[in-house]
């Protein structure tokens, strides 16, 4: 049986970034930038005032309460027409261009107007450049300001707008289809009869894919019938990723691998040395474009763990993200934890941020088996526990995968 | 001038959760649950097998390699018809209901089939309950499983599906209108002429509101003209929140407060003892429903800081979220930092997670003035620096607001 690392390598070896598309700036929040972005402007475009006040020559200051002549008033968006000369000033608003001749701005609060054409300046000294932001301080024309692979957050939207990128090259988002299989499943608006359970995997996996910025469609429930499954699989293979849930164990009705192979999906691996999630199946097919096919175990916790370990990194790569959306870090155990078993385990836990000098801690959840979604809602990380029988004491370091 | 805490209290005193609406489960990811949710089922609904294998009576085990009679086969979704009696077993698949009489399941890997009707069990002992998950272990009918105010993440979507909530009561999301004002502004697809800059605040604030799960509409640019502003303000007041950017300083063209008052918006406060962001204006109007009106300073960094300090908490409360989406925490300074000035400062910084026993650190950004969006893209927290002239050494603790 291959290891988690080998399985992930197989997945990523078959995963390539999707094509690039150009979108309106208003539609790119959360998307991945597909090309480096350079500025077409200097910012600010001119020396500008950081305050409301008077632009002046520092050499004219020397005593407090001196009277100056006001040449004109310049507001943001206007171009100064006068040059500041000896003992004259230009009234200037925040953001407005500094007039020629001036080398500092005195704040309004340090002045007293004397009619429309004169002002008394109470301050006697200012440094050259005071309250002025120089042209190009923030960025210069031709500078690379954002790099391909970056996630576009609100601040990047502002910056892209400032440098005139009303259309932005971004990676297409992965299209994901989700198919839950199993005769025991009924939709969530049905009352389960004896032996039945509601389909929680389909909606959960659809939401997980959306949380990884994919465009996800829930194909509903595929009964354990070769023809029905084959038809739904064909529909799912039109997406970039098909996620199936259930039907990959060794049970008599575990039909999924056979149906996938009949649909032309080439198996890359089946089974990973992992708990929970051992039955994971992965394959690829190239018809109109390539489709990655994940056969996840039907137990919700197993499916969740497999999604985080294998599907999310694949979606990150398809979407062109250079940084994984799930990070590794180390925690101190909040309580003693005993591990038993021959498989490396990814154990659901709740971690808490470090407080002051206390490091981050993680508390393994009271996990009542791999179908226990209720306990799992407290999960925000998976502890990475090596194979073997051992007990870790409270305070010991453990590796974790932050969800 | 009021303090940041007083200003925030004023904002929240005027902010009330929006009405409740019922949505399909497929549409509630990221929304806030508006009512406690109880389970309508036991989960699992019956004692069920955690593995593929044979359901048996532990009292029949005693020696390895004993032969048992196979009564029937039960797969997930089926109801067992036979009772397990002495030296008989039922072949059972993962998830299927445990037949009457059986008290444990032996894994398939520990058995050898002897034709269709007999099986050799290599294992000689099992504990009562082995490989069985008892009815109601995960949750019991009537249990409150999720509480009002919780954010619905993918795991909650799975749980809601399991307990039959195909329709979910959630808070309505705030409708937010954004209006950037200023004669110097041009849209991002225009090339700025002398004295002009592109409108980065409108798109940034729209994206910030969306990142706080609001439904946001960008009203574009309002020129510094009383009639044009009045018309756009009227349009914006149809939303739950109107955010204006610019026009609230002391400049001659800072028309916003007057236009808002003429539109019936009652000023709650103007100016906060804060840097950057001092000119912040806040008011409310009740026409068809209440609208909160924020007049943010026009400098992008000031606008960003005011959004995080005042608008985001208001959006959290409108959306019914009980936990703020921005958290306070303490960092060690990554380098020396000097503060000068009489106003408490919220200084953009980049913080890094604690690593092992090293606490989280924050590095103040090289901030070139309140219009420097490019530097700000590295910001993921604001350091809270009290008023005064002082220098903090590397390694000293500072309070921060995580973005």
mmCIF file of N, CA, C and O in Angstrom, chain A residues 297-357:
data_model
loop_
_atom_site.group_PDB
_atom_site.id
_atom_site.type_symbol
_atom_site.label_atom_id
_atom_site.label_comp_id
_atom_site.label_asym_id
_atom_site.label_seq_id
_atom_site.Cartn_x
_atom_site.Cartn_y
_atom_site.Cartn_z
ATOM 1 N N UNK A 297 -13.841 7.315 0.437
ATOM 2 C CA UNK A 297 -14.631 6.396 1.268
ATOM 3 C C UNK A 297 -15.959 7.050 1.660
ATOM 4 O O UNK A 297 -16.058 8.277 1.736
ATOM 5 N N UNK A 298 -16.964 6.214 1.935
ATOM 6 C CA UNK A 298 -18.290 6.734 2.213
ATOM 7 C C UNK A 298 -18.491 7.284 3.608
ATOM 8 O O UNK A 298 -19.435 8.040 3.854
ATOM 9 N N UNK A 299 -17.621 6.932 4.536
ATOM 10 C CA UNK A 299 -17.781 7.493 5.873
ATOM 11 C C UNK A 299 -17.417 8.968 5.852
ATOM 12 O O UNK A 299 -16.380 9.347 5.308
ATOM 13 N N UNK A 300 -18.250 9.818 6.449
ATOM 14 C CA UNK A 300 -18.029 11.264 6.318
ATOM 15 C C UNK A 300 -16.655 11.730 6.805
ATOM 16 O O UNK A 300 -16.023 12.554 6.163
ATOM 17 N N UNK A 301 -16.196 11.187 7.930
ATOM 18 C CA UNK A 301 -14.900 11.654 8.434
ATOM 19 C C UNK A 301 -13.779 11.216 7.498
ATOM 20 O O UNK A 301 -12.861 11.984 7.197
ATOM 21 N N UNK A 302 -13.866 9.971 6.990
ATOM 22 C CA UNK A 302 -12.866 9.494 6.020
ATOM 23 C C UNK A 302 -12.883 10.367 4.772
ATOM 24 O O UNK A 302 -11.834 10.743 4.248
ATOM 25 N N UNK A 303 -14.081 10.685 4.295
ATOM 26 C CA UNK A 303 -14.199 11.510 3.103
ATOM 27 C C UNK A 303 -13.623 12.898 3.327
ATOM 28 O O UNK A 303 -12.916 13.442 2.475
ATOM 29 N N UNK A 304 -13.900 13.449 4.516
ATOM 30 C CA UNK A 304 -13.381 14.773 4.856
ATOM 31 C C UNK A 304 -11.851 14.761 4.886
ATOM 32 O O UNK A 304 -11.194 15.635 4.312
ATOM 33 N N UNK A 305 -11.274 13.750 5.547
ATOM 34 C CA UNK A 305 -9.809 13.666 5.648
ATOM 35 C C UNK A 305 -9.200 13.521 4.253
ATOM 36 O O UNK A 305 -8.228 14.206 3.908
ATOM 37 N N UNK A 306 -9.777 12.650 3.422
ATOM 38 C CA UNK A 306 -9.238 12.471 2.066
ATOM 39 C C UNK A 306 -9.359 13.757 1.248
ATOM 40 O O UNK A 306 -8.472 14.095 0.459
ATOM 41 N N UNK A 307 -10.472 14.490 1.429
ATOM 42 C CA UNK A 307 -10.608 15.764 0.715
ATOM 43 C C UNK A 307 -9.461 16.694 1.095
ATOM 44 O O UNK A 307 -8.792 17.270 0.243
ATOM 45 N N UNK A 308 -9.241 16.855 2.408
ATOM 46 C CA UNK A 308 -8.213 17.805 2.860
ATOM 47 C C UNK A 308 -6.808 17.364 2.437
ATOM 48 O O UNK A 308 -5.977 18.199 2.085
ATOM 49 N N UNK A 309 -6.537 16.044 2.470
ATOM 50 C CA UNK A 309 -5.186 15.569 2.169
ATOM 51 C C UNK A 309 -4.889 15.533 0.673
ATOM 52 O O UNK A 309 -3.740 15.737 0.266
ATOM 53 N N UNK A 310 -5.892 15.248 -0.157
ATOM 54 C CA UNK A 310 -5.615 14.993 -1.574
ATOM 55 C C UNK A 310 -6.396 15.887 -2.535
ATOM 56 O O UNK A 310 -5.837 16.379 -3.507
ATOM 57 N N UNK A 311 -7.699 16.115 -2.264
ATOM 58 C CA UNK A 311 -8.497 16.876 -3.228
ATOM 59 C C UNK A 311 -8.154 18.361 -3.141
ATOM 60 O O UNK A 311 -7.958 19.031 -4.153
ATOM 61 N N UNK A 312 -8.048 18.898 -1.908
ATOM 62 C CA UNK A 312 -7.766 20.333 -1.774
ATOM 63 C C UNK A 312 -6.444 20.726 -2.445
ATOM 64 O O UNK A 312 -6.407 21.710 -3.199
ATOM 65 N N UNK A 313 -5.335 19.982 -2.199
ATOM 66 C CA UNK A 313 -4.101 20.351 -2.906
ATOM 67 C C UNK A 313 -4.253 20.291 -4.425
ATOM 68 O O UNK A 313 -3.667 21.114 -5.139
ATOM 69 N N UNK A 314 -5.044 19.326 -4.933
ATOM 70 C CA UNK A 314 -5.264 19.261 -6.383
ATOM 71 C C UNK A 314 -6.033 20.496 -6.859
ATOM 72 O O UNK A 314 -5.696 21.090 -7.891
ATOM 73 N N UNK A 315 -7.063 20.914 -6.089
ATOM 74 C CA UNK A 315 -7.831 22.111 -6.480
ATOM 75 C C UNK A 315 -6.943 23.350 -6.433
ATOM 76 O O UNK A 315 -7.032 24.223 -7.291
ATOM 77 N N UNK A 316 -6.057 23.420 -5.408
ATOM 78 C CA UNK A 316 -5.117 24.546 -5.334
ATOM 79 C C UNK A 316 -4.268 24.610 -6.599
ATOM 80 O O UNK A 316 -4.087 25.674 -7.190
ATOM 81 N N UNK A 317 -3.746 23.449 -7.029
ATOM 82 C CA UNK A 317 -2.871 23.458 -8.212
ATOM 83 C C UNK A 317 -3.667 23.764 -9.478
ATOM 84 O O UNK A 317 -3.207 24.528 -10.333
ATOM 85 N N UNK A 318 -4.848 23.191 -9.618
ATOM 86 C CA UNK A 318 -5.692 23.490 -10.788
ATOM 87 C C UNK A 318 -5.971 24.987 -10.881
ATOM 88 O O UNK A 318 -5.962 25.577 -11.955
ATOM 89 N N UNK A 319 -6.227 25.614 -9.708
ATOM 90 C CA UNK A 319 -6.567 27.040 -9.683
ATOM 91 C C UNK A 319 -5.328 27.926 -9.760
ATOM 92 O O UNK A 319 -5.444 29.145 -9.724
ATOM 93 N N UNK A 320 -4.143 27.312 -9.831
ATOM 94 C CA UNK A 320 -2.917 28.090 -9.993
ATOM 95 C C UNK A 320 -2.390 28.710 -8.726
ATOM 96 O O UNK A 320 -1.487 29.543 -8.771
ATOM 97 N N UNK A 321 -2.943 28.328 -7.577
ATOM 98 C CA UNK A 321 -2.462 28.913 -6.320
ATOM 99 C C UNK A 321 -1.072 28.380 -5.994
ATOM 100 O O UNK A 321 -0.843 27.174 -6.031
ATOM 101 N N UNK A 322 -0.169 29.289 -5.671
ATOM 102 C CA UNK A 322 1.185 28.842 -5.346
ATOM 103 C C UNK A 322 1.287 28.430 -3.888
ATOM 104 O O UNK A 322 2.077 27.560 -3.542
ATOM 105 N N UNK A 323 0.482 29.043 -3.019
ATOM 106 C CA UNK A 323 0.497 28.648 -1.612
ATOM 107 C C UNK A 323 -0.693 27.737 -1.359
ATOM 108 O O UNK A 323 -1.792 27.998 -1.812
ATOM 109 N N UNK A 324 -0.450 26.649 -0.648
ATOM 110 C CA UNK A 324 -1.540 25.751 -0.300
ATOM 111 C C UNK A 324 -2.484 26.465 0.653
ATOM 112 O O UNK A 324 -2.081 27.279 1.469
ATOM 113 N N UNK A 325 -3.783 26.139 0.540
ATOM 114 C CA UNK A 325 -4.729 26.760 1.464
ATOM 115 C C UNK A 325 -4.768 26.013 2.797
ATOM 116 O O UNK A 325 -5.398 26.462 3.742
ATOM 117 N N UNK A 326 -4.086 24.878 2.898
ATOM 118 C CA UNK A 326 -3.995 24.172 4.182
ATOM 119 C C UNK A 326 -2.530 24.123 4.590
ATOM 120 O O UNK A 326 -1.674 23.730 3.808
ATOM 121 N N UNK A 327 -2.222 24.555 5.794
ATOM 122 C CA UNK A 327 -0.834 24.665 6.208
ATOM 123 C C UNK A 327 -0.466 23.658 7.285
ATOM 124 O O UNK A 327 -1.284 23.289 8.113
ATOM 125 N N UNK A 328 0.770 23.229 7.265
ATOM 126 C CA UNK A 328 1.304 22.374 8.331
ATOM 127 C C UNK A 328 1.794 23.236 9.481
ATOM 128 O O UNK A 328 2.353 24.303 9.255
ATOM 129 N N UNK A 329 1.577 22.823 10.703
ATOM 130 C CA UNK A 329 2.246 23.453 11.822
ATOM 131 C C UNK A 329 2.285 22.501 12.998
ATOM 132 O O UNK A 329 1.687 21.437 12.958
ATOM 133 N N UNK A 330 3.033 22.884 14.026
ATOM 134 C CA UNK A 330 3.164 22.019 15.179
ATOM 135 C C UNK A 330 2.379 22.584 16.359
ATOM 136 O O UNK A 330 2.247 23.792 16.502
ATOM 137 N N UNK A 331 1.841 21.678 17.158
ATOM 138 C CA UNK A 331 1.066 22.060 18.337
ATOM 139 C C UNK A 331 1.591 21.306 19.539
ATOM 140 O O UNK A 331 2.164 20.237 19.411
ATOM 141 N N UNK A 332 1.315 21.860 20.719
ATOM 142 C CA UNK A 332 1.471 21.072 21.934
ATOM 143 C C UNK A 332 0.124 20.410 22.232
ATOM 144 O O UNK A 332 -0.910 21.059 22.132
ATOM 145 N N UNK A 333 0.167 19.128 22.596
ATOM 146 C CA UNK A 333 -1.073 18.423 22.919
ATOM 147 C C UNK A 333 -1.703 19.019 24.173
ATOM 148 O O UNK A 333 -1.025 19.235 25.175
ATOM 149 N N UNK A 334 -3.007 19.266 24.114
ATOM 150 C CA UNK A 334 -3.710 19.824 25.284
ATOM 151 C C UNK A 334 -3.980 18.746 26.328
ATOM 152 O O UNK A 334 -4.245 19.056 27.489
ATOM 153 N N UNK A 335 -3.935 17.491 25.916
ATOM 154 C CA UNK A 335 -4.161 16.397 26.869
ATOM 155 C C UNK A 335 -3.465 15.150 26.338
ATOM 156 O O UNK A 335 -3.052 15.102 25.185
ATOM 157 N N UNK A 336 -3.346 14.167 27.205
ATOM 158 C CA UNK A 336 -2.713 12.903 26.810
ATOM 159 C C UNK A 336 -3.492 12.269 25.658
ATOM 160 O O UNK A 336 -4.714 12.390 25.603
ATOM 161 N N UNK A 337 -2.786 11.593 24.765
ATOM 162 C CA UNK A 337 -3.477 10.932 23.659
ATOM 163 C C UNK A 337 -2.798 9.608 23.338
ATOM 164 O O UNK A 337 -1.580 9.540 23.187
ATOM 165 N N UNK A 338 -3.616 8.559 23.259
ATOM 166 C CA UNK A 338 -3.085 7.231 22.959
ATOM 167 C C UNK A 338 -3.396 6.864 21.516
ATOM 168 O O UNK A 338 -4.524 7.037 21.055
ATOM 169 N N UNK A 339 -2.388 6.392 20.805
ATOM 170 C CA UNK A 339 -2.583 5.922 19.440
ATOM 171 C C UNK A 339 -2.321 4.418 19.379
ATOM 172 O O UNK A 339 -1.383 3.926 19.976
ATOM 173 N N UNK A 340 -3.185 3.706 18.655
ATOM 174 C CA UNK A 340 -2.991 2.271 18.443
ATOM 175 C C UNK A 340 -3.265 1.990 16.978
ATOM 176 O O UNK A 340 -4.234 2.491 16.419
ATOM 177 N N UNK A 341 -2.406 1.177 16.377
ATOM 178 C CA UNK A 341 -2.715 0.782 15.006
ATOM 179 C C UNK A 341 -1.510 0.891 14.097
ATOM 180 O O UNK A 341 -0.565 1.643 14.367
ATOM 181 N N UNK A 342 -1.580 0.136 13.015
ATOM 182 C CA UNK A 342 -0.428 0.008 12.128
ATOM 183 C C UNK A 342 -0.446 1.029 10.997
ATOM 184 O O UNK A 342 0.421 1.016 10.145
ATOM 185 N N UNK A 343 -1.474 1.916 10.998
ATOM 186 C CA UNK A 343 -1.525 2.897 9.916
ATOM 187 C C UNK A 343 -1.295 4.312 10.453
ATOM 188 O O UNK A 343 -1.784 4.641 11.536
ATOM 189 N N UNK A 344 -0.550 5.152 9.713
ATOM 190 C CA UNK A 344 -0.452 6.566 10.098
ATOM 191 C C UNK A 344 -1.857 7.153 10.143
ATOM 192 O O UNK A 344 -2.690 6.834 9.293
ATOM 193 N N UNK A 345 -2.123 7.966 11.148
ATOM 194 C CA UNK A 345 -3.481 8.450 11.380
ATOM 195 C C UNK A 345 -3.535 9.967 11.298
ATOM 196 O O UNK A 345 -2.642 10.662 11.789
ATOM 197 N N UNK A 346 -4.575 10.483 10.653
ATOM 198 C CA UNK A 346 -4.853 11.926 10.626
ATOM 199 C C UNK A 346 -6.059 12.125 11.517
ATOM 200 O O UNK A 346 -7.186 11.849 11.130
ATOM 201 N N UNK A 347 -5.796 12.594 12.744
ATOM 202 C CA UNK A 347 -6.805 12.574 13.795
ATOM 203 C C UNK A 347 -7.447 13.953 13.956
ATOM 204 O O UNK A 347 -6.746 14.943 14.242
ATOM 205 N N UNK A 348 -8.784 14.048 13.826
ATOM 206 C CA UNK A 348 -9.454 15.353 13.968
ATOM 207 C C UNK A 348 -9.216 15.961 15.347
ATOM 208 O O UNK A 348 -9.331 15.271 16.359
ATOM 209 N N UNK A 349 -8.901 17.241 15.373
ATOM 210 C CA UNK A 349 -8.609 17.928 16.630
ATOM 211 C C UNK A 349 -9.013 19.382 16.510
ATOM 212 O O UNK A 349 -9.289 19.887 15.422
ATOM 213 N N UNK A 350 -9.094 20.031 17.667
ATOM 214 C CA UNK A 350 -9.388 21.471 17.714
ATOM 215 C C UNK A 350 -8.143 22.168 18.238
ATOM 216 O O UNK A 350 -7.689 21.856 19.332
ATOM 217 N N UNK A 351 -7.585 23.080 17.457
ATOM 218 C CA UNK A 351 -6.400 23.785 17.937
ATOM 219 C C UNK A 351 -6.755 25.195 18.333
ATOM 220 O O UNK A 351 -7.728 25.759 17.843
ATOM 221 N N UNK A 352 -5.970 25.714 19.265
ATOM 222 C CA UNK A 352 -6.139 27.100 19.695
ATOM 223 C C UNK A 352 -4.843 27.855 19.494
ATOM 224 O O UNK A 352 -3.762 27.354 19.777
ATOM 225 N N UNK A 353 -5.023 29.054 19.012
ATOM 226 C CA UNK A 353 -3.949 29.998 18.767
ATOM 227 C C UNK A 353 -3.047 30.142 20.003
ATOM 228 O O UNK A 353 -3.523 30.025 21.120
ATOM 229 N N UNK A 354 -1.779 30.423 19.769
ATOM 230 C CA UNK A 354 -0.892 30.750 20.880
ATOM 231 C C UNK A 354 -1.374 32.035 21.546
ATOM 232 O O UNK A 354 -1.917 32.913 20.888
ATOM 233 N N UNK A 355 -1.216 32.111 22.863
ATOM 234 C CA UNK A 355 -1.544 33.331 23.594
ATOM 235 C C UNK A 355 -0.271 33.783 24.295
ATOM 236 O O UNK A 355 0.299 33.038 25.095
ATOM 237 N N UNK A 356 0.170 34.994 23.954
ATOM 238 C CA UNK A 356 1.406 35.528 24.489
ATOM 239 C C UNK A 356 2.519 34.493 24.314
ATOM 240 O O UNK A 356 2.755 34.043 23.217
ATOM 241 N N UNK A 357 3.172 34.099 25.427
ATOM 242 C CA UNK A 357 4.278 33.158 25.279
ATOM 243 C C UNK A 357 3.854 31.697 25.295
ATOM 244 O O UNK A 357 4.691 30.800 25.207
#
